[in-house]
Amino acid sequence: MKFPIYLDYSATTPVDPRVAEKMCDCLTLEGTFGNPASRSHAFGWSAEKLVDEARANVAALIGADPKEIVWTSGATESDNLAIKGAAHFYQKQGKHIVTLKTEHKAVLDTCRQLEREGFEVTYLDVLPNGLVDRDVFEAAIRPDTVVASVMHVNNEIGVIQDIAALGRICRERKVIFHVDAAQSPGKVPINLAELPVDLMSFSAHKIYGPKGIGALYVQRKPRVRLEAQMHGGGHERGLRSGTLPTHQIVGMGEAFRIASEEMAAENERILMLRNRLYDGLRDMEEVYVNGDLEHRIAGNLNISFNFVEGESLMMALKDMAVSSGSACTSASLEPSYVLRALGRPDELAHSSLRFTLGRFTTEEEIDHVLSQVRGQVERLRELSPLWDMYKEGIDLNSVEWVAH
Amino acid sequence: MAYSDKVIDHYENPRNVGVLDKTATDVGTGMVGAPACGDVMRLQIQVGDDGVIKDAKFKTYGCGSAIASSSLLTEWVKGKTLDEARQIKNSAIAEELALPPVKVHCSVLAEDAIKAAISDYQAKQPVD
């Protein structure tokens, strides 16, 4: 076993060696290094061919037409292009946007910027399981709503929103529907030929591709219009100027191609490991899973160990790389806004750990993680005055705390 | 963020973890912080007839720096008079543990805890 054990696949993934190999072939003089936009010689033509193949591979995994794929630098840029681009283009029809409180910052901060530009944004609460109530979503849509943005899979708790149902509501109400799908390809089947989704954001580095490359799906029939956010040479049909990074694009294409072939078997294996991890922890006292366990990707377990602070637990778990919703891990000293949006008390957010499993996680690693986590939670509870009080039967909510 | 060696040492081998009888008249208990803020410190001191702190115990719910701050504090207060213990400044704790600015509040909490424990002890003493 190699230490530390990587269990933070939702933060990023290692590049699959098959992907890295293809990328390396696009860099040097001997390789396909040309500018795909060069029309006058073979260097450009061969690079363009690779870009087209990658576009087809990305489109194939998500049931889209290759012409509907726009390359970007990643899901953050895709979210910006989609939401700002649509809001700006359609603003004569209204200036209201609907989204969720549990969205990624790339969506929330983009909406904040649009608020500064005069748009109005409704940030919807989610149910305690992390999913949005369809009726609440529908009720939020107004005659002047132009864009709704809902994430497919949540990055912290891994829950899967019912984008088909939400998209149907948007279609009926003639609202542009954007989905941030940074966390879902390769984990949840996506068929945009049938899904009522207008815009969808993707990233390569969450699916064993390289960082710095992503894509935006822009539906063609009926055509969705966007105002470009990046101007220049008119690449990507004018929607996103900038020289195409052939090696990055080839990497994303290969990563998506591999996912198309392997995702069914891979998710089955990862689910088995996730269940092994959860089964090994669930009998402990005062342990809570954050977010719905059924409507959830296979690789995510976000769990709170009550009366133990998340950062100190991570400090103890030296053999593994995980993340926490604890305030102490964030620059803002605020606990995770996603866990707070579930209505969980703040102390459970402080006590949370996120394990995200992936392609290279092994059963042996999970067994090691289990013994470490159980031991360290026990050790830190022995250090915790809250654990003492819980054991004495004191209701912690009845205590008057001296907050600072 | 990397932790200093001293924080790691106190975190991995915390000194004076435990509980003293909070009802005893020679024991003062200070509990500061709140679960919702992510840290709660309970510091207890046992004071001799000569006004010197004989023993100190702590339990802390919080990050590694909070645990280290309270562990260090228990080491420092033992053998000190109440007046001396009251003089301990959070900046000294932060300096000793090389806490980064974002963790200075952990040392503030420790200073608050010893002050609260001394007040609790003094409130228990009969007025002459």
Short mmCIF file of C-alpha atoms in Angstrom, two decimals:
data_model
loop_
_atom_site.label_atom_id
_atom_site.label_comp_id
_atom_site.label_asym_id
_atom_site.label_seq_id
_atom_site.Cartn_x
_atom_site.Cartn_y
_atom_site.Cartn_z
CA MET A 1 0.00 0.00 0.00
CA LYS A 2 1.22 3.50 -0.82
CA PHE A 3 0.71 6.30 1.71
CA PRO A 4 -1.04 8.64 1.97
CA ILE A 5 -4.10 6.92 0.53
CA TYR A 6 -5.88 9.26 -1.87
CA LEU A 7 -9.59 9.56 -1.02
CA ASP A 8 -10.31 12.99 -2.44
CA TYR A 9 -11.39 12.08 -5.98
CA SER A 10 -14.07 14.80 -5.98
CA ALA A 11 -11.35 17.42 -5.57
CA THR A 12 -9.43 16.07 -8.50
CA THR A 13 -8.34 12.76 -10.01
CA PRO A 14 -4.97 11.56 -11.19
CA VAL A 15 -4.69 11.47 -14.96
CA ASP A 16 -5.21 7.94 -16.25
CA PRO A 17 -1.90 6.68 -17.72
CA ARG A 18 -3.68 5.94 -21.01
CA VAL A 19 -4.76 9.59 -21.12
CA ALA A 20 -1.30 10.92 -20.26
CA GLU A 21 0.24 8.87 -23.05
CA LYS A 22 -2.10 10.35 -25.67
CA MET A 23 -1.46 13.84 -24.37
CA CYS A 24 2.30 13.46 -24.59
CA ASP A 25 1.95 12.70 -28.29
CA CYS A 26 0.64 16.22 -28.90
CA LEU A 27 3.50 18.31 -27.57
CA THR A 28 6.85 17.91 -29.27
CA LEU A 29 8.17 18.39 -32.79
CA GLU A 30 7.74 14.66 -33.40
CA GLY A 31 4.16 14.82 -32.16
CA THR A 32 0.94 16.56 -33.22
CA PHE A 33 1.88 19.98 -31.91
CA GLY A 34 0.26 22.10 -34.64
CA ASN A 35 -2.37 24.76 -34.13
CA PRO A 36 -5.74 23.17 -34.93
CA ALA A 37 -6.78 26.49 -36.45
CA SER A 38 -3.93 26.43 -39.00
CA ARG A 39 -5.67 25.72 -42.29
CA SER A 40 -2.68 25.96 -44.60
CA HIS A 41 -0.59 22.89 -43.69
CA ALA A 42 -0.59 19.34 -42.44
CA PHE A 43 0.46 20.28 -38.88
CA GLY A 44 -2.80 22.14 -38.42
CA TRP A 45 -4.89 19.52 -40.20
CA SER A 46 -3.63 16.65 -38.06
CA ALA A 47 -4.19 18.63 -34.87
CA GLU A 48 -7.69 19.53 -36.00
CA LYS A 49 -8.39 15.86 -36.66
CA LEU A 50 -7.42 14.96 -33.09
CA VAL A 51 -9.58 17.76 -31.72
CA ASP A 52 -12.52 16.49 -33.77
CA GLU A 53 -12.02 12.96 -32.47
CA ALA A 54 -11.92 14.25 -28.90
CA ARG A 55 -15.05 16.28 -29.49
CA ALA A 56 -16.79 13.15 -30.76
CA ASN A 57 -15.63 11.16 -27.70
CA VAL A 58 -16.90 13.78 -25.27
CA ALA A 59 -20.20 14.05 -27.15
CA ALA A 60 -20.62 10.26 -27.21
CA LEU A 61 -20.46 9.88 -23.41
CA ILE A 62 -23.19 12.47 -22.91
CA GLY A 63 -25.44 11.74 -25.88
CA ALA A 64 -24.77 15.04 -27.61
CA ASP A 65 -23.88 16.07 -31.15
CA PRO A 66 -20.16 16.96 -31.45
CA LYS A 67 -21.23 20.37 -32.80
CA GLU A 68 -22.82 21.07 -29.43
CA ILE A 69 -19.47 20.91 -27.57
CA VAL A 70 -17.58 24.14 -26.85
CA TRP A 71 -14.10 23.75 -25.32
CA THR A 72 -13.35 25.87 -22.27
CA SER A 73 -10.66 25.94 -19.57
CA GLY A 74 -12.83 23.96 -17.15
CA ALA A 75 -16.20 23.77 -15.47
CA THR A 76 -15.80 27.16 -13.79
CA GLU A 77 -15.41 28.87 -17.14
CA SER A 78 -18.26 26.80 -18.59
CA ASP A 79 -20.53 27.89 -15.74
CA ASN A 80 -19.57 31.53 -16.30
CA LEU A 81 -20.09 31.31 -20.06
CA ALA A 82 -23.41 29.53 -19.71
CA ILE A 83 -25.01 31.66 -17.00
CA LYS A 84 -23.60 35.07 -17.90
CA GLY A 85 -23.80 34.30 -21.61
CA ALA A 86 -27.48 33.30 -21.49
CA ALA A 87 -28.48 35.97 -18.97
CA HIS A 88 -26.87 38.68 -21.08
CA PHE A 89 -28.30 37.41 -24.34
CA TYR A 90 -31.86 36.99 -23.09
CA GLN A 91 -32.00 39.90 -20.65
CA LYS A 92 -34.62 41.74 -22.69
CA GLN A 93 -37.02 38.91 -21.77
CA GLY A 94 -36.36 39.28 -18.05
CA LYS A 95 -33.66 39.57 -15.45
CA HIS A 96 -34.46 36.82 -12.96
CA ILE A 97 -32.37 33.71 -12.31
CA VAL A 98 -33.14 30.64 -10.17
CA THR A 99 -30.48 28.46 -8.57
CA LEU A 100 -29.79 26.43 -5.39
CA LYS A 101 -27.99 27.35 -2.20
CA THR A 102 -25.90 24.18 -2.51
CA GLU A 103 -24.42 25.02 -5.91
CA HIS A 104 -20.68 25.22 -6.46
CA LYS A 105 -19.09 28.64 -5.96
CA ALA A 106 -18.53 28.87 -9.72
CA VAL A 107 -22.31 29.15 -10.09
CA LEU A 108 -23.03 31.12 -6.90
CA ASP A 109 -20.37 33.74 -7.48
CA THR A 110 -21.38 34.10 -11.12
CA CYS A 111 -24.94 34.77 -9.93
CA ARG A 112 -23.62 37.28 -7.40
CA GLN A 113 -21.89 39.11 -10.24
CA LEU A 114 -25.11 39.19 -12.24
CA GLU A 115 -26.88 40.63 -9.18
CA ARG A 116 -24.35 43.46 -9.24
CA GLU A 117 -25.28 43.97 -12.89
CA GLY A 118 -28.96 44.36 -12.03
CA PHE A 119 -30.24 40.79 -12.22
CA GLU A 120 -32.31 39.29 -9.43
CA VAL A 121 -31.41 35.80 -8.21
CA THR A 122 -33.46 33.35 -6.14
CA TYR A 123 -31.28 30.90 -4.18
CA LEU A 124 -33.47 27.93 -3.29
CA ASP A 125 -33.23 25.88 -0.12
CA VAL A 126 -32.86 22.14 -0.48
CA LEU A 127 -34.53 19.36 1.50
CA PRO A 128 -32.60 17.83 4.43
CA ASN A 129 -31.40 15.10 2.03
CA GLY A 130 -29.80 17.70 -0.26
CA LEU A 131 -32.31 17.38 -3.11
CA VAL A 132 -34.45 20.27 -4.29
CA ASP A 133 -38.21 19.90 -4.01
CA ARG A 134 -39.72 20.03 -7.51
CA ASP A 135 -42.69 22.10 -6.39
CA VAL A 136 -40.44 24.61 -4.66
CA PHE A 137 -38.39 24.86 -7.85
CA GLU A 138 -41.44 25.35 -10.03
CA ALA A 139 -42.92 27.94 -7.67
CA ALA A 140 -39.72 29.99 -7.85
CA ILE A 141 -39.99 30.46 -11.61
CA ARG A 142 -41.54 33.80 -12.54
CA PRO A 143 -42.61 35.32 -15.85
CA ASP A 144 -39.32 37.24 -15.95
CA THR A 145 -37.12 34.21 -15.17
CA VAL A 146 -34.64 33.70 -17.99
CA VAL A 147 -32.14 31.16 -16.63
CA ALA A 148 -32.27 28.36 -14.05
CA SER A 149 -29.04 26.65 -12.97
CA VAL A 150 -28.98 23.40 -10.99
CA MET A 151 -26.02 21.13 -10.41
CA HIS A 152 -26.25 17.50 -11.45
CA VAL A 153 -24.08 15.94 -8.72
CA ASN A 154 -23.11 17.89 -5.62
CA ASN A 155 -19.36 18.06 -5.06
CA GLU A 156 -19.55 17.78 -1.27
CA ILE A 157 -22.33 15.30 -0.60
CA GLY A 158 -22.56 13.53 -3.97
CA VAL A 159 -26.36 13.71 -4.26
CA ILE A 160 -27.87 13.55 -7.75
CA GLN A 161 -30.59 16.08 -8.58
CA ASP A 162 -33.47 14.98 -10.82
CA ILE A 163 -32.44 17.18 -13.74
CA ALA A 164 -34.92 15.51 -16.11
CA ALA A 165 -37.87 16.60 -13.98
CA LEU A 166 -36.47 20.09 -13.35
CA GLY A 167 -35.66 20.47 -17.05
CA ARG A 168 -39.24 19.61 -18.04
CA ILE A 169 -40.46 22.40 -15.79
CA CYS A 170 -38.02 24.81 -17.46
CA ARG A 171 -39.17 23.74 -20.93
CA GLU A 172 -42.82 24.35 -20.04
CA ARG A 173 -42.00 27.73 -18.60
CA LYS A 174 -39.59 28.65 -21.42
CA VAL A 175 -36.61 29.12 -19.13
CA ILE A 176 -33.05 28.33 -20.24
CA PHE A 177 -31.86 25.40 -18.11
CA HIS A 178 -28.16 25.13 -17.25
CA VAL A 179 -26.72 22.14 -15.41
CA ASP A 180 -23.30 22.16 -13.75
CA ALA A 181 -22.21 18.58 -14.42
CA ALA A 182 -18.59 18.88 -13.30
CA GLN A 183 -18.95 15.88 -10.98
CA SER A 184 -21.22 13.57 -12.97
CA PRO A 185 -19.80 12.22 -16.25
CA GLY A 186 -18.58 8.67 -15.85
CA LYS A 187 -20.57 8.41 -12.63
CA VAL A 188 -24.15 8.98 -13.77
CA PRO A 189 -25.43 8.14 -17.27
CA ILE A 190 -26.16 11.32 -19.25
CA ASN A 191 -28.16 11.36 -22.46
CA LEU A 192 -28.58 14.89 -23.69
CA ALA A 193 -30.44 13.65 -26.77
CA GLU A 194 -33.36 13.10 -24.41
CA LEU A 195 -32.66 15.30 -21.38
CA PRO A 196 -34.44 18.67 -21.41
CA VAL A 197 -31.21 20.56 -20.72
CA ASP A 198 -30.02 23.57 -22.72
CA LEU A 199 -26.53 24.09 -21.33
CA MET A 200 -24.29 21.68 -19.42
CA SER A 201 -20.83 22.30 -17.93
CA PHE A 202 -18.09 19.66 -17.89
CA SER A 203 -14.60 19.28 -16.54
CA ALA A 204 -11.84 16.83 -17.48
CA HIS A 205 -9.90 16.57 -14.24
CA LYS A 206 -12.73 14.98 -12.25
CA ILE A 207 -12.78 12.06 -14.68
CA TYR A 208 -9.08 11.13 -14.95
CA GLY A 209 -8.30 13.78 -17.54
CA PRO A 210 -6.01 16.80 -17.17
CA LYS A 211 -6.72 20.03 -15.28
CA GLY A 212 -7.29 23.19 -17.27
CA ILE A 213 -9.74 21.82 -19.81
CA GLY A 214 -13.51 21.55 -19.83
CA ALA A 215 -16.46 21.92 -22.12
CA LEU A 216 -19.85 23.52 -22.36
CA TYR A 217 -22.69 21.70 -24.08
CA VAL A 218 -24.77 24.23 -25.99
CA GLN A 219 -27.94 22.75 -27.42
CA ARG A 220 -28.51 23.30 -31.15
CA LYS A 221 -32.13 22.20 -31.63
CA PRO A 222 -33.72 24.44 -30.58
CA ARG A 223 -30.70 26.67 -30.66
CA VAL A 224 -29.58 28.28 -27.41
CA ARG A 225 -27.87 31.65 -27.85
CA LEU A 226 -25.09 32.95 -25.66
CA GLU A 227 -23.14 36.17 -25.47
CA ALA A 228 -19.44 35.28 -25.65
CA GLN A 229 -17.38 36.16 -22.58
CA MET A 230 -13.98 35.75 -24.26
CA HIS A 231 -13.25 37.58 -27.49
CA GLY A 232 -10.50 37.07 -30.00
CA GLY A 233 -9.93 34.82 -32.97
CA GLY A 234 -13.49 33.56 -33.16
CA HIS A 235 -12.70 29.98 -32.17
CA GLU A 236 -15.52 27.62 -31.17
CA ARG A 237 -17.97 29.41 -33.47
CA GLY A 238 -17.22 32.67 -31.75
CA LEU A 239 -18.42 31.43 -28.36
CA ARG A 240 -14.96 31.02 -26.87
CA SER A 241 -11.93 32.50 -28.54
CA GLY A 242 -8.45 31.25 -27.78
CA THR A 243 -6.08 28.76 -29.40
CA LEU A 244 -7.30 25.24 -28.75
CA PRO A 245 -4.90 23.35 -26.44
CA THR A 246 -4.65 20.16 -28.46
CA HIS A 247 -2.99 18.05 -25.77
CA GLN A 248 -5.56 19.08 -23.14
CA ILE A 249 -8.46 18.43 -25.49
CA VAL A 250 -7.05 15.05 -26.54
CA GLY A 251 -6.71 14.21 -22.85
CA MET A 252 -10.31 15.10 -22.11
CA GLY A 253 -11.49 13.15 -25.13
CA GLU A 254 -9.57 10.05 -24.12
CA ALA A 255 -10.81 10.32 -20.53
CA PHE A 256 -14.40 10.50 -21.72
CA ARG A 257 -13.85 7.62 -24.17
CA ILE A 258 -12.49 5.42 -21.39
CA ALA A 259 -15.45 6.35 -19.19
CA SER A 260 -17.88 5.36 -21.94
CA GLU A 261 -16.37 1.90 -22.01
CA GLU A 262 -15.70 1.32 -18.34
CA MET A 263 -18.16 3.32 -16.27
CA ALA A 264 -20.69 0.55 -15.65
CA ALA A 265 -18.15 -1.88 -14.23
CA GLU A 266 -16.20 0.85 -12.47
CA ASN A 267 -19.20 2.25 -10.63
CA GLU A 268 -20.21 -1.20 -9.50
CA ARG A 269 -16.75 -1.75 -8.02
CA ILE A 270 -16.60 1.68 -6.39
CA LEU A 271 -20.06 1.25 -4.88
CA MET A 272 -18.93 -2.03 -3.35
CA LEU A 273 -15.96 -0.21 -1.76
CA ARG A 274 -18.09 2.71 -0.57
CA ASN A 275 -20.53 0.30 1.06
CA ARG A 276 -17.62 -1.49 2.70
CA LEU A 277 -16.46 1.83 4.12
CA TYR A 278 -19.93 2.84 5.30
CA ASP A 279 -20.69 -0.61 6.76
CA GLY A 280 -17.46 -0.37 8.71
CA LEU A 281 -18.44 2.96 10.28
CA ARG A 282 -22.22 2.91 10.64
CA ASP A 283 -22.29 0.98 13.92
CA MET A 284 -20.32 3.71 15.68
CA GLU A 285 -22.23 5.99 18.04
CA GLU A 286 -23.34 9.42 16.84
CA VAL A 287 -22.34 9.03 13.20
CA TYR A 288 -24.45 10.76 10.53
CA VAL A 289 -24.36 10.51 6.75
CA ASN A 290 -24.82 13.91 5.10
CA GLY A 291 -27.10 13.86 2.07
CA ASP A 292 -29.33 11.23 0.53
CA LEU A 293 -27.72 7.79 0.41
CA GLU A 294 -29.88 6.48 -2.46
CA HIS A 295 -29.72 9.37 -4.94
CA ARG A 296 -25.97 9.58 -4.68
CA ILE A 297 -22.92 8.75 -6.78
CA ALA A 298 -21.10 5.54 -5.84
CA GLY A 299 -17.83 7.15 -4.79
CA ASN A 300 -19.00 9.65 -2.16
CA LEU A 301 -19.36 9.20 1.57
CA ASN A 302 -19.80 12.44 3.52
CA ILE A 303 -20.14 11.57 7.16
CA SER A 304 -20.13 13.44 10.48
CA PHE A 305 -18.53 12.06 13.62
CA ASN A 306 -20.36 14.04 16.29
CA PHE A 307 -18.25 15.59 19.08
CA VAL A 308 -15.04 15.33 17.03
CA GLU A 309 -13.80 18.34 15.09
CA GLY A 310 -13.11 17.61 11.42
CA GLU A 311 -9.76 19.31 11.02
CA SER A 312 -8.25 17.64 14.06
CA LEU A 313 -9.56 14.32 12.80
CA MET A 314 -7.90 14.89 9.44
CA MET A 315 -4.70 15.80 11.24
CA ALA A 316 -4.85 12.44 12.97
CA LEU A 317 -5.57 10.58 9.76
CA LYS A 318 -2.08 11.06 8.39
CA ASP A 319 -2.27 7.99 6.18
CA MET A 320 -5.03 9.40 4.02
CA ALA A 321 -6.06 12.44 2.03
CA VAL A 322 -9.68 13.41 2.65
CA SER A 323 -11.52 16.70 3.05
CA SER A 324 -13.81 18.23 5.67
CA GLY A 325 -16.67 20.69 5.92
CA SER A 326 -15.12 22.03 9.10
CA ALA A 327 -14.62 25.78 9.31
CA CYS A 328 -11.02 25.27 10.32
CA THR A 329 -10.23 23.97 6.86
CA SER A 330 -11.60 27.02 5.09
CA ALA A 331 -10.06 30.45 4.80
CA SER A 332 -13.37 32.03 5.84
CA LEU A 333 -13.64 30.14 9.17
CA GLU A 334 -17.22 29.28 8.22
CA PRO A 335 -18.35 25.66 8.13
CA SER A 336 -19.52 24.19 4.83
CA TYR A 337 -22.44 26.16 3.38
CA VAL A 338 -23.64 22.98 1.69
CA LEU A 339 -23.98 21.09 4.98
CA ARG A 340 -25.60 24.13 6.60
CA ALA A 341 -28.11 24.25 3.73
CA LEU A 342 -29.22 20.73 4.72
CA GLY A 343 -30.39 22.24 8.00
CA ARG A 344 -27.82 20.29 9.99
CA PRO A 345 -26.56 21.94 13.18
CA ASP A 346 -23.24 23.72 12.66
CA GLU A 347 -21.41 21.29 14.94
CA LEU A 348 -22.20 18.43 12.57
CA ALA A 349 -20.74 20.43 9.71
CA HIS A 350 -17.60 21.01 11.81
CA SER A 351 -17.44 17.27 12.43
CA SER A 352 -17.74 16.11 8.84
CA LEU A 353 -15.34 14.23 6.63
CA ARG A 354 -15.74 13.69 2.90
CA PHE A 355 -14.35 10.44 1.53
CA THR A 356 -14.44 10.26 -2.26
CA LEU A 357 -13.33 7.00 -3.84
CA GLY A 358 -12.24 6.41 -7.40
CA ARG A 359 -10.63 4.33 -10.11
CA PHE A 360 -7.49 3.48 -8.16
CA THR A 361 -9.01 2.88 -4.71
CA THR A 362 -8.52 -0.67 -3.41
CA GLU A 363 -10.24 -2.86 -0.84
CA GLU A 364 -7.01 -3.06 1.14
CA GLU A 365 -6.91 0.73 1.33
CA ILE A 366 -10.50 0.91 2.57
CA ASP A 367 -9.77 -1.63 5.30
CA HIS A 368 -6.77 0.37 6.46
CA VAL A 369 -8.82 3.59 6.42
CA LEU A 370 -11.52 1.94 8.50
CA SER A 371 -9.21 0.87 11.28
CA GLN A 372 -7.53 4.28 11.35
CA VAL A 373 -10.76 6.26 11.40
CA ARG A 374 -12.35 4.17 14.11
CA GLY A 375 -9.27 4.39 16.31
CA GLN A 376 -8.74 8.13 15.88
CA VAL A 377 -12.40 9.05 16.38
CA GLU A 378 -12.29 7.12 19.63
CA ARG A 379 -9.05 8.85 20.69
CA LEU A 380 -10.38 12.33 19.93
CA ARG A 381 -13.67 11.63 21.67
CA GLU A 382 -11.69 10.78 24.80
CA LEU A 383 -10.22 14.29 24.44
CA SER A 384 -13.59 15.93 23.82
CA PRO A 385 -15.53 17.65 26.62
CA LEU A 386 -18.63 17.36 24.43
CA TRP A 387 -18.33 13.59 24.34
CA ASP A 388 -18.13 13.58 28.17
CA MET A 389 -21.26 15.69 28.39
CA TYR A 390 -23.08 13.51 25.86
CA LYS A 391 -22.15 10.45 27.91
CA GLU A 392 -23.43 12.14 31.06
CA GLY A 393 -26.73 12.67 29.28
CA ILE A 394 -26.46 16.46 29.09
CA ASP A 395 -28.41 18.02 26.23
CA LEU A 396 -25.81 20.18 24.51
CA ASN A 397 -28.54 22.45 23.15
CA SER A 398 -29.54 23.38 26.70
CA VAL A 399 -26.05 24.62 27.57
CA GLU A 400 -25.38 28.34 27.43
CA TRP A 401 -22.15 28.51 25.45
CA VAL A 402 -19.68 31.33 25.76
CA ALA A 403 -19.16 31.92 22.06
CA HIS A 404 -16.24 34.03 21.00
CA MET B 1 -1.37 24.30 5.94
CA ALA B 2 1.58 22.76 7.71
CA TYR B 3 1.61 22.53 11.50
CA SER B 4 4.60 23.40 13.62
CA ASP B 5 6.45 20.55 15.32
CA LYS B 6 5.28 21.80 18.71
CA VAL B 7 1.62 21.74 17.67
CA ILE B 8 2.05 18.22 16.35
CA ASP B 9 3.82 17.12 19.53
CA HIS B 10 1.06 18.47 21.80
CA TYR B 11 -1.64 17.14 19.47
CA GLU B 12 -0.17 13.64 19.34
CA ASN B 13 0.91 13.51 22.98
CA PRO B 14 -1.46 15.85 24.77
CA ARG B 15 -0.42 16.59 28.37
CA ASN B 16 -2.79 16.53 31.31
CA VAL B 17 -5.89 15.23 29.58
CA GLY B 18 -8.61 14.49 32.07
CA VAL B 19 -11.22 15.62 34.50
CA LEU B 20 -11.07 16.97 38.06
CA ASP B 21 -14.03 16.94 40.42
CA LYS B 22 -15.82 20.12 39.45
CA THR B 23 -17.79 20.18 42.72
CA ALA B 24 -14.63 20.24 44.89
CA THR B 25 -13.99 23.63 46.49
CA ASP B 26 -10.30 23.56 45.54
CA VAL B 27 -11.09 23.03 41.87
CA GLY B 28 -11.90 25.75 39.35
CA THR B 29 -13.47 24.90 35.99
CA GLY B 30 -13.48 27.08 32.88
CA MET B 31 -15.41 26.06 29.80
CA VAL B 32 -15.25 28.39 26.80
CA GLY B 33 -16.17 28.27 23.13
CA ALA B 34 -19.22 26.72 21.49
CA PRO B 35 -19.85 23.56 19.45
CA ALA B 36 -21.36 25.64 16.65
CA CYS B 37 -18.09 27.58 16.36
CA GLY B 38 -16.08 24.38 16.12
CA ASP B 39 -14.20 24.62 19.41
CA VAL B 40 -14.95 24.06 23.08
CA MET B 41 -12.23 24.04 25.73
CA ARG B 42 -12.65 22.81 29.29
CA LEU B 43 -9.78 23.68 31.59
CA GLN B 44 -9.66 22.71 35.25
CA ILE B 45 -7.22 23.73 37.95
CA GLN B 46 -6.69 22.39 41.45
CA VAL B 47 -5.36 25.00 43.85
CA GLY B 48 -3.40 24.34 47.06
CA ASP B 49 -3.81 26.17 50.38
CA ASP B 50 -0.78 28.28 49.42
CA GLY B 51 -2.63 29.63 46.35
CA VAL B 52 -0.42 27.68 43.95
CA ILE B 53 -1.92 25.59 41.13
CA LYS B 54 -1.12 21.97 42.01
CA ASP B 55 -2.76 20.27 39.07
CA ALA B 56 -4.41 21.13 35.78
CA LYS B 57 -6.50 19.05 33.38
CA PHE B 58 -8.15 19.75 30.07
CA LYS B 59 -10.39 18.37 27.40
CA THR B 60 -10.83 20.14 24.09
CA TYR B 61 -13.11 19.75 21.09
CA GLY B 62 -11.48 21.63 18.26
CA CYS B 63 -8.75 21.71 15.69
CA GLY B 64 -5.19 20.57 16.32
CA SER B 65 -4.09 24.08 17.28
CA ALA B 66 -6.88 24.36 19.87
CA ILE B 67 -5.90 21.03 21.41
CA ALA B 68 -2.23 22.03 21.44
CA SER B 69 -2.99 25.46 22.97
CA SER B 70 -4.89 23.94 25.87
CA SER B 71 -2.33 21.17 26.39
CA LEU B 72 0.49 23.71 26.55
CA LEU B 73 -1.49 25.90 28.92
CA THR B 74 -1.94 23.07 31.43
CA GLU B 75 1.84 22.61 31.45
CA TRP B 76 2.43 26.30 31.99
CA VAL B 77 -0.06 26.92 34.81
CA LYS B 78 1.10 24.09 37.07
CA GLY B 79 3.22 25.51 39.88
CA LYS B 80 2.09 29.06 39.22
CA THR B 81 0.11 31.22 41.63
CA LEU B 82 -3.31 32.37 40.47
CA ASP B 83 -1.95 35.85 39.84
CA GLU B 84 0.88 34.49 37.73
CA ALA B 85 -1.49 32.22 35.79
CA ARG B 86 -3.79 35.14 35.11
CA GLN B 87 -0.90 36.98 33.49
CA ILE B 88 -0.48 34.38 30.74
CA LYS B 89 -1.15 36.07 27.42
CA ASN B 90 -2.52 34.43 24.33
CA SER B 91 0.33 35.94 22.34
CA ALA B 92 2.83 33.89 24.36
CA ILE B 93 0.93 30.69 23.55
CA ALA B 94 0.67 31.62 19.88
CA GLU B 95 4.38 32.37 19.78
CA GLU B 96 5.43 29.18 21.55
CA LEU B 97 3.33 27.05 19.18
CA ALA B 98 4.13 29.18 16.09
CA LEU B 99 0.42 29.47 15.31
CA PRO B 100 -0.40 31.05 11.94
CA PRO B 101 -2.66 34.17 12.08
CA VAL B 102 -5.75 32.15 11.18
CA LYS B 103 -5.22 30.01 14.31
CA VAL B 104 -4.51 32.79 16.80
CA HIS B 105 -8.12 32.56 18.03
CA CYS B 106 -7.22 29.13 19.47
CA SER B 107 -4.71 30.78 21.81
CA VAL B 108 -7.29 33.46 22.71
CA LEU B 109 -9.64 30.67 23.70
CA ALA B 110 -6.95 29.15 25.93
CA GLU B 111 -6.38 32.50 27.67
CA ASP B 112 -10.14 32.84 28.18
CA ALA B 113 -10.24 29.30 29.60
CA ILE B 114 -7.64 29.87 32.33
CA LYS B 115 -9.28 33.17 33.31
CA ALA B 116 -12.67 31.44 33.52
CA ALA B 117 -11.20 28.63 35.62
CA ILE B 118 -9.59 31.09 38.06
CA SER B 119 -12.86 33.05 38.38
CA ASP B 120 -14.77 29.84 39.05
CA TYR B 121 -12.27 28.80 41.73
CA GLN B 122 -12.38 32.22 43.41
CA ALA B 123 -16.19 32.29 43.38
CA LYS B 124 -16.12 29.07 45.41
CA GLN B 125 -13.88 30.43 48.15
CA PRO B 126 -15.51 31.69 51.36
CA VAL B 127 -15.46 35.47 51.70
CA ASP B 128 -13.29 36.48 54.67
#
